[in-house]
CSV table of C-alpha atoms in Angstrom, one decimal:
chain,number,residue,atom,x,y,z
Q,134,UNK,CA,42.1,-16.2,-47.8
Q,135,UNK,CA,44.8,-19.0,-47.3
Q,136,UNK,CA,46.5,-18.9,-44.3
Q,137,UNK,CA,50.2,-17.9,-45.1
Q,138,UNK,CA,51.5,-20.5,-43.1
Q,139,UNK,CA,50.4,-23.1,-45.3
Q,140,UNK,CA,51.5,-20.9,-48.3
Q,141,UNK,CA,55.1,-21.7,-48.7
Q,142,UNK,CA,56.2,-20.7,-52.3
Q,143,UNK,CA,59.7,-21.1,-53.7
Q,144,UNK,CA,61.0,-18.4,-55.2
Q,145,UNK,CA,64.1,-18.7,-57.8
Q,146,UNK,CA,66.1,-16.0,-59.8
Q,147,UNK,CA,68.8,-17.5,-62.5
Q,148,UNK,CA,71.3,-15.7,-63.0
Q,149,UNK,CA,71.5,-14.4,-59.3
Q,150,UNK,CA,74.9,-12.8,-60.1
Q,151,UNK,CA,75.4,-11.4,-63.5
Q,152,UNK,CA,76.1,-8.1,-65.2
Q,153,UNK,CA,74.0,-5.2,-65.0
Q,154,UNK,CA,72.9,-5.3,-68.3
Q,155,UNK,CA,72.0,-9.3,-68.6
Q,156,UNK,CA,68.7,-9.9,-68.2
Q,157,UNK,CA,67.5,-12.7,-65.2
Q,158,UNK,CA,64.6,-15.1,-64.9
Q,159,UNK,CA,62.6,-14.7,-61.7
Q,160,UNK,CA,60.6,-18.0,-61.1
Q,161,UNK,CA,58.1,-18.2,-58.2
Q,162,UNK,CA,56.6,-22.3,-57.7
Q,163,UNK,CA,54.1,-23.8,-55.1
Q,164,UNK,CA,52.0,-20.8,-55.0
Q,165,UNK,CA,48.5,-21.7,-54.7
Q,166,UNK,CA,46.3,-22.1,-58.1
Q,167,UNK,CA,44.8,-18.5,-58.7
Q,168,UNK,CA,46.8,-16.8,-55.7
Q,169,UNK,CA,47.5,-13.3,-56.1
Q,170,UNK,CA,51.4,-12.1,-55.5
Q,171,UNK,CA,53.5,-9.1,-55.6
Q,172,UNK,CA,56.8,-9.7,-56.9
Q,173,UNK,CA,58.8,-6.8,-55.3
Q,174,UNK,CA,62.2,-5.5,-55.7
Q,175,UNK,CA,64.7,-3.4,-53.5
Q,176,UNK,CA,68.1,-1.8,-53.9
Q,177,UNK,CA,69.7,0.6,-51.3
Q,178,UNK,CA,72.0,2.7,-52.8
Q,179,UNK,CA,75.4,3.8,-52.2
Q,180,UNK,CA,73.8,7.2,-50.5
Q,181,UNK,CA,71.6,5.6,-47.8
Q,182,UNK,CA,68.3,5.9,-50.1
Q,183,UNK,CA,66.6,2.9,-51.1
Q,184,UNK,CA,64.9,2.5,-54.6
Q,185,UNK,CA,62.2,-0.1,-55.0
Q,186,UNK,CA,59.5,-1.6,-58.0
Q,187,UNK,CA,57.1,-4.3,-57.8
Q,188,UNK,CA,54.6,-6.2,-59.8
Q,189,UNK,CA,51.3,-7.6,-59.3
Q,190,UNK,CA,50.8,-11.1,-60.8
Q,191,UNK,CA,48.2,-14.0,-60.5
Q,192,UNK,CA,49.8,-17.5,-60.2
Q,193,UNK,CA,48.9,-19.6,-63.2
Q,194,UNK,CA,47.4,-23.1,-62.8
Q,195,UNK,CA,50.2,-24.6,-61.8
Q,196,UNK,CA,51.1,-22.4,-59.3
Q,197,UNK,CA,53.8,-20.7,-61.1
Q,198,UNK,CA,54.6,-17.1,-61.7
Q,199,UNK,CA,57.1,-16.7,-64.6
Q,200,UNK,CA,57.7,-13.2,-64.9
Q,201,UNK,CA,59.4,-13.4,-68.4
Q,202,UNK,CA,56.3,-14.7,-69.5
Q,203,UNK,CA,53.4,-13.8,-67.6
Q,204,UNK,CA,51.9,-10.2,-67.4
Q,205,UNK,CA,51.8,-7.7,-64.5
Q,206,UNK,CA,48.4,-6.6,-63.5
Q,207,UNK,CA,49.8,-3.5,-61.6
Q,208,UNK,CA,52.5,-1.9,-59.9
Q,209,UNK,CA,55.3,0.3,-61.0
Q,210,UNK,CA,55.2,-1.6,-64.2
Q,211,UNK,CA,52.3,-3.7,-66.4
Q,212,UNK,CA,52.3,-6.5,-68.9
Q,213,UNK,CA,55.0,-8.8,-69.7
Q,214,UNK,CA,58.3,-7.3,-68.7
Q,215,UNK,CA,60.9,-9.2,-67.8
Q,216,UNK,CA,63.3,-6.7,-66.5
Q,217,UNK,CA,60.6,-4.3,-65.3
Q,218,UNK,CA,61.8,-5.1,-61.8
Q,219,UNK,CA,64.9,-3.3,-62.1
Q,220,UNK,CA,64.1,-0.5,-65.2
Q,221,UNK,CA,60.9,0.8,-63.1
Q,222,UNK,CA,62.8,1.2,-60.2
Q,223,UNK,CA,61.9,4.4,-57.9
Q,224,UNK,CA,63.0,5.8,-54.8
Q,225,UNK,CA,60.9,4.6,-51.8
Q,226,UNK,CA,57.6,6.7,-50.8
Q,227,UNK,CA,59.2,9.7,-48.1
Q,228,UNK,CA,62.6,9.9,-49.9
Q,229,UNK,CA,64.0,13.5,-50.7
Q,230,UNK,CA,63.3,14.7,-54.0
Q,231,UNK,CA,65.3,14.4,-57.1
Q,232,UNK,CA,66.9,11.5,-57.0
Q,233,UNK,CA,69.1,9.3,-59.7
Q,234,UNK,CA,70.4,6.3,-59.3
Q,235,UNK,CA,74.2,6.0,-60.3
Q,236,UNK,CA,76.9,3.6,-59.1
Q,237,UNK,CA,80.2,4.7,-57.5
Q,238,UNK,CA,82.0,2.2,-56.8
Q,239,UNK,CA,82.2,-0.3,-59.4
Q,240,UNK,CA,84.4,-2.9,-57.4
Q,241,UNK,CA,81.6,-4.0,-55.7
Q,242,UNK,CA,78.1,-5.0,-56.9
Q,243,UNK,CA,74.5,-3.5,-57.1
Q,244,UNK,CA,72.9,-5.4,-54.5
Q,245,UNK,CA,68.5,-6.2,-55.3
Q,246,UNK,CA,66.2,-8.4,-52.9
Q,247,UNK,CA,64.2,-9.7,-54.7
Q,248,UNK,CA,60.7,-10.9,-52.6
Q,249,UNK,CA,57.4,-12.2,-53.1
Q,250,UNK,CA,54.5,-10.8,-50.9
Q,251,UNK,CA,50.9,-12.4,-50.1
Q,252,UNK,CA,48.4,-10.5,-52.3
Q,253,UNK,CA,48.6,-7.6,-54.7
Q,254,UNK,CA,50.6,-5.0,-52.2
Q,255,UNK,CA,51.2,-1.2,-53.1
Q,256,UNK,CA,52.9,0.2,-50.2
Q,257,UNK,CA,54.5,-1.2,-46.5
Q,258,UNK,CA,56.7,-3.6,-47.6
Q,259,UNK,CA,59.0,-2.8,-44.7
Q,260,UNK,CA,56.6,-3.5,-42.7
Q,261,UNK,CA,55.5,-7.4,-43.9
Q,262,UNK,CA,57.6,-10.4,-43.9
Q,263,UNK,CA,57.7,-11.7,-47.3
Q,264,UNK,CA,56.7,-15.9,-48.4
Q,265,UNK,CA,60.1,-15.6,-49.9
Q,266,UNK,CA,63.6,-13.2,-50.9
Q,267,UNK,CA,66.5,-13.9,-52.8
Q,268,UNK,CA,69.4,-11.1,-52.9
Q,269,UNK,CA,70.4,-10.7,-56.6
Q,270,UNK,CA,74.3,-9.4,-57.4
Q,271,UNK,CA,74.4,-7.1,-60.6
Q,272,UNK,CA,78.3,-6.0,-61.6
Q,273,UNK,CA,79.4,-3.2,-63.7
Q,274,UNK,CA,82.6,-5.3,-63.6
Q,275,UNK,CA,83.0,-8.7,-64.9
Q,276,UNK,CA,85.6,-11.1,-63.3
Q,277,UNK,CA,89.1,-10.8,-64.4
Q,278,UNK,CA,88.0,-6.8,-65.2
Q,279,UNK,CA,91.3,-4.7,-64.6
Q,280,UNK,CA,90.9,-1.0,-62.8
Q,281,UNK,CA,93.9,1.2,-62.9
Q,282,UNK,CA,93.8,4.7,-62.0
Q,283,UNK,CA,95.5,7.3,-64.4
Q,284,UNK,CA,97.0,10.0,-63.0
Q,285,UNK,CA,100.2,10.7,-65.4
Q,286,UNK,CA,100.1,14.2,-67.2
Q,287,UNK,CA,97.8,15.7,-64.9
Q,288,UNK,CA,94.7,13.0,-66.0
Q,289,UNK,CA,92.2,12.2,-63.4
Q,290,UNK,CA,90.9,9.1,-65.3
Q,291,UNK,CA,90.5,5.3,-64.7
Q,292,UNK,CA,91.7,2.6,-67.0
Q,293,UNK,CA,89.7,-0.4,-67.4
Q,294,UNK,CA,91.3,-3.4,-69.0
Q,295,UNK,CA,89.4,-6.6,-70.3
Q,296,UNK,CA,90.4,-10.1,-68.7
Q,297,UNK,CA,93.0,-11.5,-71.0
Q,298,UNK,CA,96.4,-10.4,-72.3
Q,299,UNK,CA,95.0,-8.2,-76.0
Q,300,UNK,CA,96.2,-6.1,-77.1
Q,301,UNK,CA,92.0,-4.8,-77.1
Q,302,UNK,CA,90.9,-2.0,-78.8
Q,303,UNK,CA,90.8,0.8,-76.3
Q,304,UNK,CA,87.6,3.5,-75.8
Q,305,UNK,CA,87.6,7.4,-74.4
Q,306,UNK,CA,84.4,7.8,-72.4
Q,307,UNK,CA,83.4,11.0,-71.7
Q,308,UNK,CA,80.0,11.9,-69.5
Q,309,UNK,CA,78.6,15.3,-69.4
Q,310,UNK,CA,78.6,18.5,-67.6
Q,311,UNK,CA,78.3,17.2,-64.2
Q,312,UNK,CA,81.9,16.9,-63.9
Q,313,UNK,CA,83.4,14.3,-61.8
Q,314,UNK,CA,84.9,10.8,-62.6
Q,315,UNK,CA,82.0,8.5,-63.8
Q,316,UNK,CA,83.5,4.9,-64.0
Q,317,UNK,CA,80.4,2.4,-64.4
Q,318,UNK,CA,80.0,3.0,-68.5
Q,319,UNK,CA,83.8,2.5,-68.9
Q,320,UNK,CA,83.9,-0.6,-66.7
Q,321,UNK,CA,80.8,-2.4,-68.4
Q,322,UNK,CA,82.5,-1.6,-71.8
Q,323,UNK,CA,85.8,-3.1,-70.3
Q,324,UNK,CA,83.5,-6.4,-69.3
Q,325,UNK,CA,82.6,-6.7,-73.2
Q,326,UNK,CA,86.2,-6.8,-74.1
Q,327,UNK,CA,86.8,-2.6,-74.9
Q,328,UNK,CA,89.5,-1.1,-72.8
Q,329,UNK,CA,88.2,1.7,-71.8
Q,330,UNK,CA,89.2,5.3,-70.0
Q,331,UNK,CA,86.9,7.2,-67.8
Q,332,UNK,CA,88.0,10.8,-67.9
Q,333,UNK,CA,87.1,13.6,-65.6
Q,334,UNK,CA,87.5,16.5,-67.6
Q,335,UNK,CA,85.7,19.5,-65.6
Q,336,UNK,CA,86.7,18.7,-62.1
Q,337,UNK,CA,89.8,16.8,-62.4
Q,338,UNK,CA,92.5,17.2,-59.6
Q,339,UNK,CA,94.6,19.6,-61.7
Q,340,UNK,CA,91.5,22.0,-62.3
Q,341,UNK,CA,90.7,21.9,-58.6
Q,342,UNK,CA,94.3,22.3,-57.7
Q,343,UNK,CA,94.5,25.8,-60.3
Q,344,UNK,CA,91.3,26.8,-60.4
Q,345,UNK,CA,91.9,26.6,-64.4
Q,346,UNK,CA,89.9,24.5,-67.0
Q,347,UNK,CA,91.9,22.1,-68.7
Q,348,UNK,CA,92.9,22.7,-72.4
Q,349,UNK,CA,91.6,20.5,-75.7
Q,350,UNK,CA,95.3,19.2,-75.0
Q,351,UNK,CA,94.0,17.3,-71.8
Q,352,UNK,CA,92.1,14.8,-74.1
Q,353,UNK,CA,95.1,14.2,-76.7
Q,354,UNK,CA,96.9,13.2,-73.6
Q,355,UNK,CA,94.2,11.0,-72.4
Q,356,UNK,CA,94.5,9.5,-76.3
Q,357,UNK,CA,98.1,8.9,-75.7
Q,358,UNK,CA,97.9,7.1,-72.5
Q,359,UNK,CA,95.3,4.6,-74.6
Q,360,UNK,CA,97.4,4.6,-77.7
Q,361,UNK,CA,100.7,3.9,-75.6
Q,362,UNK,CA,99.3,1.3,-73.4
Q,363,UNK,CA,101.3,-1.9,-74.0
Q,364,UNK,CA,97.7,-4.2,-73.6
Q,365,UNK,CA,95.9,-1.6,-76.3
Q,366,UNK,CA,95.6,-1.7,-80.0
Q,367,UNK,CA,96.9,2.1,-80.4
Q,368,UNK,CA,96.0,1.8,-84.0
Q,369,UNK,CA,92.2,0.6,-82.9
Q,370,UNK,CA,90.6,3.6,-80.5
Q,371,UNK,CA,87.1,4.9,-80.3
Q,372,UNK,CA,85.5,7.9,-78.6
Q,373,UNK,CA,82.2,8.1,-76.5
Q,374,UNK,CA,80.9,11.4,-75.5
Q,375,UNK,CA,77.1,12.0,-73.7
Q,376,UNK,CA,75.6,15.7,-73.4
Q,377,UNK,CA,78.6,17.7,-73.1
Q,378,UNK,CA,81.0,14.8,-74.1
Q,379,UNK,CA,79.8,14.7,-77.1
Q,380,UNK,CA,80.9,18.3,-77.9
Q,381,UNK,CA,84.2,17.3,-77.0
Q,382,UNK,CA,84.1,13.8,-79.1
Q,383,UNK,CA,83.0,15.8,-82.1
Q,384,UNK,CA,85.5,18.7,-81.7
Q,385,UNK,CA,88.5,16.1,-81.3
Q,386,UNK,CA,87.0,13.7,-84.1
Q,387,UNK,CA,87.0,16.4,-86.8
Q,388,UNK,CA,89.7,19.1,-85.4
Q,389,UNK,CA,92.6,17.2,-83.6
Q,390,UNK,CA,96.1,16.1,-85.6
Q,391,UNK,CA,96.7,13.7,-82.1
Q,392,UNK,CA,93.7,11.9,-82.3
Q,393,UNK,CA,92.9,9.2,-85.1
Q,394,UNK,CA,89.6,7.9,-84.2
Q,395,UNK,CA,88.2,4.5,-85.9
Q,396,UNK,CA,85.0,5.5,-84.8
Q,397,UNK,CA,82.8,7.9,-82.4
Q,398,UNK,CA,79.3,7.3,-80.7
Q,399,UNK,CA,77.5,10.7,-79.5
Q,400,UNK,CA,74.8,10.3,-77.1
Q,401,UNK,CA,72.6,13.2,-76.4
Q,402,UNK,CA,74.7,16.0,-77.7
Q,403,UNK,CA,75.1,18.7,-80.2
Q,404,UNK,CA,77.7,19.5,-82.6
Q,405,UNK,CA,77.1,23.4,-81.7
Q,406,UNK,CA,80.0,25.2,-80.3
Q,407,UNK,CA,82.6,27.8,-81.0
Q,408,UNK,CA,85.0,25.2,-83.5
Q,409,UNK,CA,88.3,27.4,-82.2
Q,410,UNK,CA,87.4,27.5,-78.7
Q,411,UNK,CA,88.5,25.9,-75.7
Q,412,UNK,CA,86.7,24.3,-73.0
Q,413,UNK,CA,86.2,27.3,-71.1
Q,414,UNK,CA,84.9,29.2,-74.5
Q,415,UNK,CA,82.6,26.4,-75.1
Q,416,UNK,CA,80.5,26.8,-71.9
Q,417,UNK,CA,80.7,30.1,-72.3
Q,418,UNK,CA,79.1,30.3,-75.5
Q,419,UNK,CA,76.2,28.0,-74.6
Q,420,UNK,CA,75.8,30.1,-71.4
Q,421,UNK,CA,75.2,33.3,-73.1
Q,422,UNK,CA,72.3,32.2,-73.9
Q,423,UNK,CA,71.2,31.2,-70.4
Q,424,UNK,CA,68.0,33.3,-70.3
Q,425,UNK,CA,66.5,31.1,-72.7
Q,426,UNK,CA,66.3,28.4,-69.7
Q,427,UNK,CA,62.7,27.9,-68.9
Q,428,UNK,CA,61.1,26.0,-66.4
Q,429,UNK,CA,58.5,23.5,-66.2
Q,430,UNK,CA,55.5,23.5,-64.0
Q,431,UNK,CA,56.8,21.3,-61.6
Q,432,UNK,CA,59.9,24.2,-61.2
Q,433,UNK,CA,62.3,21.7,-63.2
Q,434,UNK,CA,65.1,23.3,-65.1
Q,435,UNK,CA,64.8,23.0,-69.1
Q,436,UNK,CA,68.1,23.9,-70.7
Q,437,UNK,CA,67.7,22.4,-74.3
Q,438,UNK,CA,67.2,26.2,-76.1
Q,439,UNK,CA,70.3,27.4,-74.6
Q,440,UNK,CA,71.9,26.1,-77.9
Q,441,UNK,CA,69.5,27.1,-80.4
Q,442,UNK,CA,69.0,27.5,-82.9
Q,443,UNK,CA,71.1,25.6,-84.9
Q,444,UNK,CA,73.7,28.8,-86.3
Q,445,UNK,CA,74.4,28.3,-89.8
Q,446,UNK,CA,78.2,29.8,-89.4
Q,447,UNK,CA,80.7,27.0,-89.6
Q,448,UNK,CA,82.7,29.0,-86.8
Q,449,UNK,CA,79.7,27.9,-84.7
Q,450,UNK,CA,79.5,24.2,-85.0
Q,451,UNK,CA,81.6,21.5,-86.0
Q,452,UNK,CA,82.3,21.0,-89.7
Q,453,UNK,CA,80.6,17.1,-89.9
Q,454,UNK,CA,81.8,17.3,-93.7
Q,455,UNK,CA,85.5,16.8,-92.7
Q,456,UNK,CA,84.8,13.6,-90.4
Q,457,UNK,CA,86.8,10.8,-91.3
Q,458,UNK,CA,85.5,8.0,-89.3
Q,459,UNK,CA,82.2,6.1,-88.1
Q,460,UNK,CA,79.9,8.0,-86.1
Q,461,UNK,CA,76.9,6.6,-83.8
Q,462,UNK,CA,74.5,9.2,-82.9
Q,463,UNK,CA,71.8,8.5,-80.2
Q,464,UNK,CA,68.8,10.8,-79.9
Q,465,UNK,CA,65.8,11.1,-77.3
Q,466,UNK,CA,63.4,12.7,-78.9
Q,467,UNK,CA,61.9,14.0,-75.9
Q,468,UNK,CA,65.2,15.2,-74.7
Q,469,UNK,CA,64.5,18.3,-72.4
Q,470,UNK,CA,68.0,19.2,-71.8
Q,471,UNK,CA,70.0,19.3,-74.9
Q,472,UNK,CA,68.8,20.1,-78.6
Q,473,UNK,CA,69.9,16.3,-79.5
Q,474,UNK,CA,67.4,15.9,-82.1
Q,475,UNK,CA,67.7,19.3,-84.4
Q,476,UNK,CA,72.0,18.8,-83.7
Q,477,UNK,CA,71.2,15.3,-85.6
Q,478,UNK,CA,69.4,16.7,-88.6
Q,479,UNK,CA,71.7,19.2,-89.1
Q,480,UNK,CA,74.7,16.9,-88.9
Q,481,UNK,CA,73.1,14.3,-91.2
Q,482,UNK,CA,72.4,17.4,-93.7
Q,483,UNK,CA,75.6,18.6,-93.7
Q,484,UNK,CA,77.1,15.2,-94.2
Q,485,UNK,CA,74.7,14.5,-97.1
Q,486,UNK,CA,75.9,17.7,-98.9
Q,487,UNK,CA,79.7,16.9,-97.9
Q,488,UNK,CA,79.1,13.2,-99.4
Q,489,UNK,CA,80.3,11.0,-96.3
Q,490,UNK,CA,76.9,10.1,-94.6
Q,491,UNK,CA,77.8,6.8,-95.3
Q,492,UNK,CA,79.8,7.4,-92.4
Q,493,UNK,CA,76.4,8.5,-90.1
Q,494,UNK,CA,74.3,6.4,-88.1
Q,495,UNK,CA,71.3,8.0,-86.5
Q,496,UNK,CA,69.2,5.8,-83.9
Q,497,UNK,CA,66.4,8.6,-82.7
Q,498,UNK,CA,64.1,7.2,-80.2
Q,499,UNK,CA,60.3,8.8,-79.6
Q,500,UNK,CA,59.5,9.6,-76.1
Q,501,UNK,CA,63.1,8.8,-75.0
Q,502,UNK,CA,65.0,11.6,-72.7
Q,503,UNK,CA,68.3,12.7,-72.5
Q,504,UNK,CA,69.7,10.5,-70.1
Q,505,UNK,CA,70.3,7.4,-72.1
Q,506,UNK,CA,72.2,5.1,-70.1
Q,507,UNK,CA,72.9,0.9,-70.0
Q,508,UNK,CA,70.1,-1.2,-70.3
Q,509,UNK,CA,67.8,-1.5,-67.2
Q,510,UNK,CA,69.2,1.4,-65.3
Q,511,UNK,CA,66.4,3.2,-63.8
Q,512,UNK,CA,64.7,6.2,-65.9
Q,513,UNK,CA,65.4,9.8,-64.5
Q,514,UNK,CA,63.0,12.1,-65.9
Q,515,UNK,CA,64.2,15.1,-63.9
Q,516,UNK,CA,67.0,14.9,-61.1
Q,517,UNK,CA,69.6,17.3,-58.7
Q,518,UNK,CA,72.2,18.3,-61.1
Q,519,UNK,CA,75.6,19.7,-59.5
Q,520,UNK,CA,76.3,22.1,-62.2
Q,521,UNK,CA,79.7,24.5,-62.6
Q,522,UNK,CA,79.1,28.0,-61.6
Q,523,UNK,CA,81.3,30.7,-61.8
Q,524,UNK,CA,84.5,31.7,-59.5
Q,525,UNK,CA,83.0,35.4,-59.4
Q,526,UNK,CA,79.8,34.7,-56.9
Q,527,UNK,CA,78.5,38.2,-57.9
Q,528,UNK,CA,78.3,37.4,-61.4
Q,529,UNK,CA,75.5,34.5,-60.7
Q,530,UNK,CA,72.1,35.1,-60.7
Q,531,UNK,CA,69.1,32.6,-60.4
Q,532,UNK,CA,66.0,33.8,-59.6
Q,533,UNK,CA,62.1,33.5,-60.1
Q,534,UNK,CA,59.8,36.0,-61.3
Q,535,UNK,CA,56.5,36.3,-63.0
Q,536,UNK,CA,58.0,35.7,-66.6
Q,537,UNK,CA,59.7,32.6,-65.8
Q,538,UNK,CA,63.0,31.9,-65.1
Q,539,UNK,CA,65.8,34.3,-65.0
Q,540,UNK,CA,69.4,32.9,-65.3
Q,541,UNK,CA,73.2,34.3,-65.7
Q,542,UNK,CA,75.9,31.8,-65.1
Q,543,UNK,CA,79.5,32.2,-66.6
Q,544,UNK,CA,80.7,28.7,-66.3
Q,545,UNK,CA,83.6,28.3,-64.6
Q,546,UNK,CA,85.2,25.4,-62.2
Q,547,UNK,CA,85.0,26.2,-57.7
Q,548,UNK,CA,81.8,26.7,-57.2
Q,549,UNK,CA,78.8,24.4,-57.8
Q,550,UNK,CA,75.1,25.1,-57.4
Q,551,UNK,CA,72.5,22.2,-57.4
Q,552,UNK,CA,68.9,22.6,-59.0
Q,553,UNK,CA,66.5,19.8,-60.3
Q,554,UNK,CA,66.8,19.7,-63.7
Q,555,UNK,CA,64.1,18.2,-66.6
Q,556,UNK,CA,66.4,15.3,-68.9
Q,557,UNK,CA,62.4,14.1,-70.3
Q,558,UNK,CA,61.5,10.7,-71.4
Q,559,UNK,CA,58.4,8.4,-70.8
Q,560,UNK,CA,59.9,5.4,-68.8
Q,561,UNK,CA,59.0,2.7,-70.7
Q,562,UNK,CA,59.9,4.1,-74.1
Q,563,UNK,CA,63.0,5.2,-72.5
Q,564,UNK,CA,63.6,2.1,-70.8
Q,565,UNK,CA,63.3,0.6,-74.4
Q,566,UNK,CA,65.7,2.7,-76.0
Q,567,UNK,CA,67.9,2.3,-73.3
Q,568,UNK,CA,68.3,-1.6,-74.2
Q,569,UNK,CA,67.9,-1.0,-77.8
Q,570,UNK,CA,70.7,1.5,-78.0
Q,571,UNK,CA,73.1,-0.4,-75.7
Q,572,UNK,CA,72.7,-3.4,-78.1
Q,573,UNK,CA,73.4,-1.6,-81.2
Q,574,UNK,CA,76.0,0.4,-79.4
Q,575,UNK,CA,78.0,-2.7,-78.6
Q,576,UNK,CA,77.8,-3.7,-82.4
Q,577,UNK,CA,78.8,-0.6,-83.5
Q,578,UNK,CA,82.0,-0.5,-81.7
Q,579,UNK,CA,82.8,-4.2,-82.5
Q,580,UNK,CA,82.0,-3.9,-86.1
Q,581,UNK,CA,84.6,-0.6,-86.0
Q,582,UNK,CA,86.9,-1.9,-83.1
Q,583,UNK,CA,87.8,-5.3,-83.7
Q,584,UNK,CA,87.6,-5.9,-87.8
Q,585,UNK,CA,90.8,-7.0,-88.6
Q,586,UNK,CA,92.3,-6.7,-84.8
Q,587,UNK,CA,93.6,-9.1,-82.4
Q,588,UNK,CA,91.3,-8.7,-79.7
Q,589,UNK,CA,92.8,-11.3,-77.7
Q,590,UNK,CA,91.2,-13.2,-75.0
Q,591,UNK,CA,87.7,-11.3,-74.1
Q,592,UNK,CA,84.0,-11.8,-73.0
Q,593,UNK,CA,82.4,-11.1,-76.5
Q,594,UNK,CA,79.9,-13.8,-76.1
Q,595,UNK,CA,77.5,-10.6,-75.0
Q,596,UNK,CA,78.5,-8.8,-77.9
């Protein structure tokens, strides 16, 4: 084996600074032809935990490894995978179970150290000196994007405005049952020219202070903030929801007299709910079937059955035949958390019968799970989930029995419990789904929010 001192390789990553959904090129040069190398990625998350990914390569006759063109022979991914060093990131050995990589502070970059090691290594990277290293910055916030906290009308939200004077089309961005103000997707959408409002509706300040869940007017207030903002085109506003956020998105799109949406996007969700119900009543509806929760062999909770079967009564599902705006539905066929596939099929049937199926686009991905996120986000098949439990602690019961898992949960607002939830998905297929869905989501939003409008000076090149 060649002495390490004689192997002075050159490592190039371009661009070294870019958006998280932008591909980069990793090039190793000046290695001995046929030399075995490990290309390694390391990221220290904001919670202090470290994540890594690596691929095994052999230098070609020119002493080069191009990750975009050469196959990984092993590691956390295999084959030609240009972005494998991001989407296959996993917690380093010894980390606590149930971790999920999420960016909390969008005003700082996700820093990834790309390194090259001698030989085909699988462990002990921190104990070795790499042949070369480069630090790469991955941003959700493009230069010029403005982050504006929103507290008016009792809202807990953040508005992200694209660079330039506008007016920009707007988007209301809702996440799921974990609560909290999650900003990174809205920030990335603003980096693509759409004024996006990230909204906390389960754990906003007003709920934390009063102990009462918000009413549906809360979402209409958020819509009005977008509609009335001087840099937003108030006639071109859409809504995007994931998981529980989909439930709210569909309800408001069909029944709200205030929100006149130009389009809607629903990721990994369903239309089943009491259509006359408040947010609290929607959560109670799902939890009345909590005894249908299953548990995997790895003691992970499977919640997809709590909303099944799909009801036939229109009092318990959104009347999709009344939808008047274009709708993009994104489904992972291995979603173990929510019956998204069954819901999408029923929505499609309802809209065909009503004659408005031309408004519906369904993207259904085999072997993809619940958490369909922006491209190159590491796949979390299961993770720790902090859910909202009941104020009445005596009403909350979670225990294992011989017959499986029994749960009794009345969703409310002030007590949290943490469990490991199975989201589903197979890593490669899920990663492919995230990349494809994001590309088509941006096209869908561009077609329905920009057509005929004046978007101002924006970063549309990524669309």
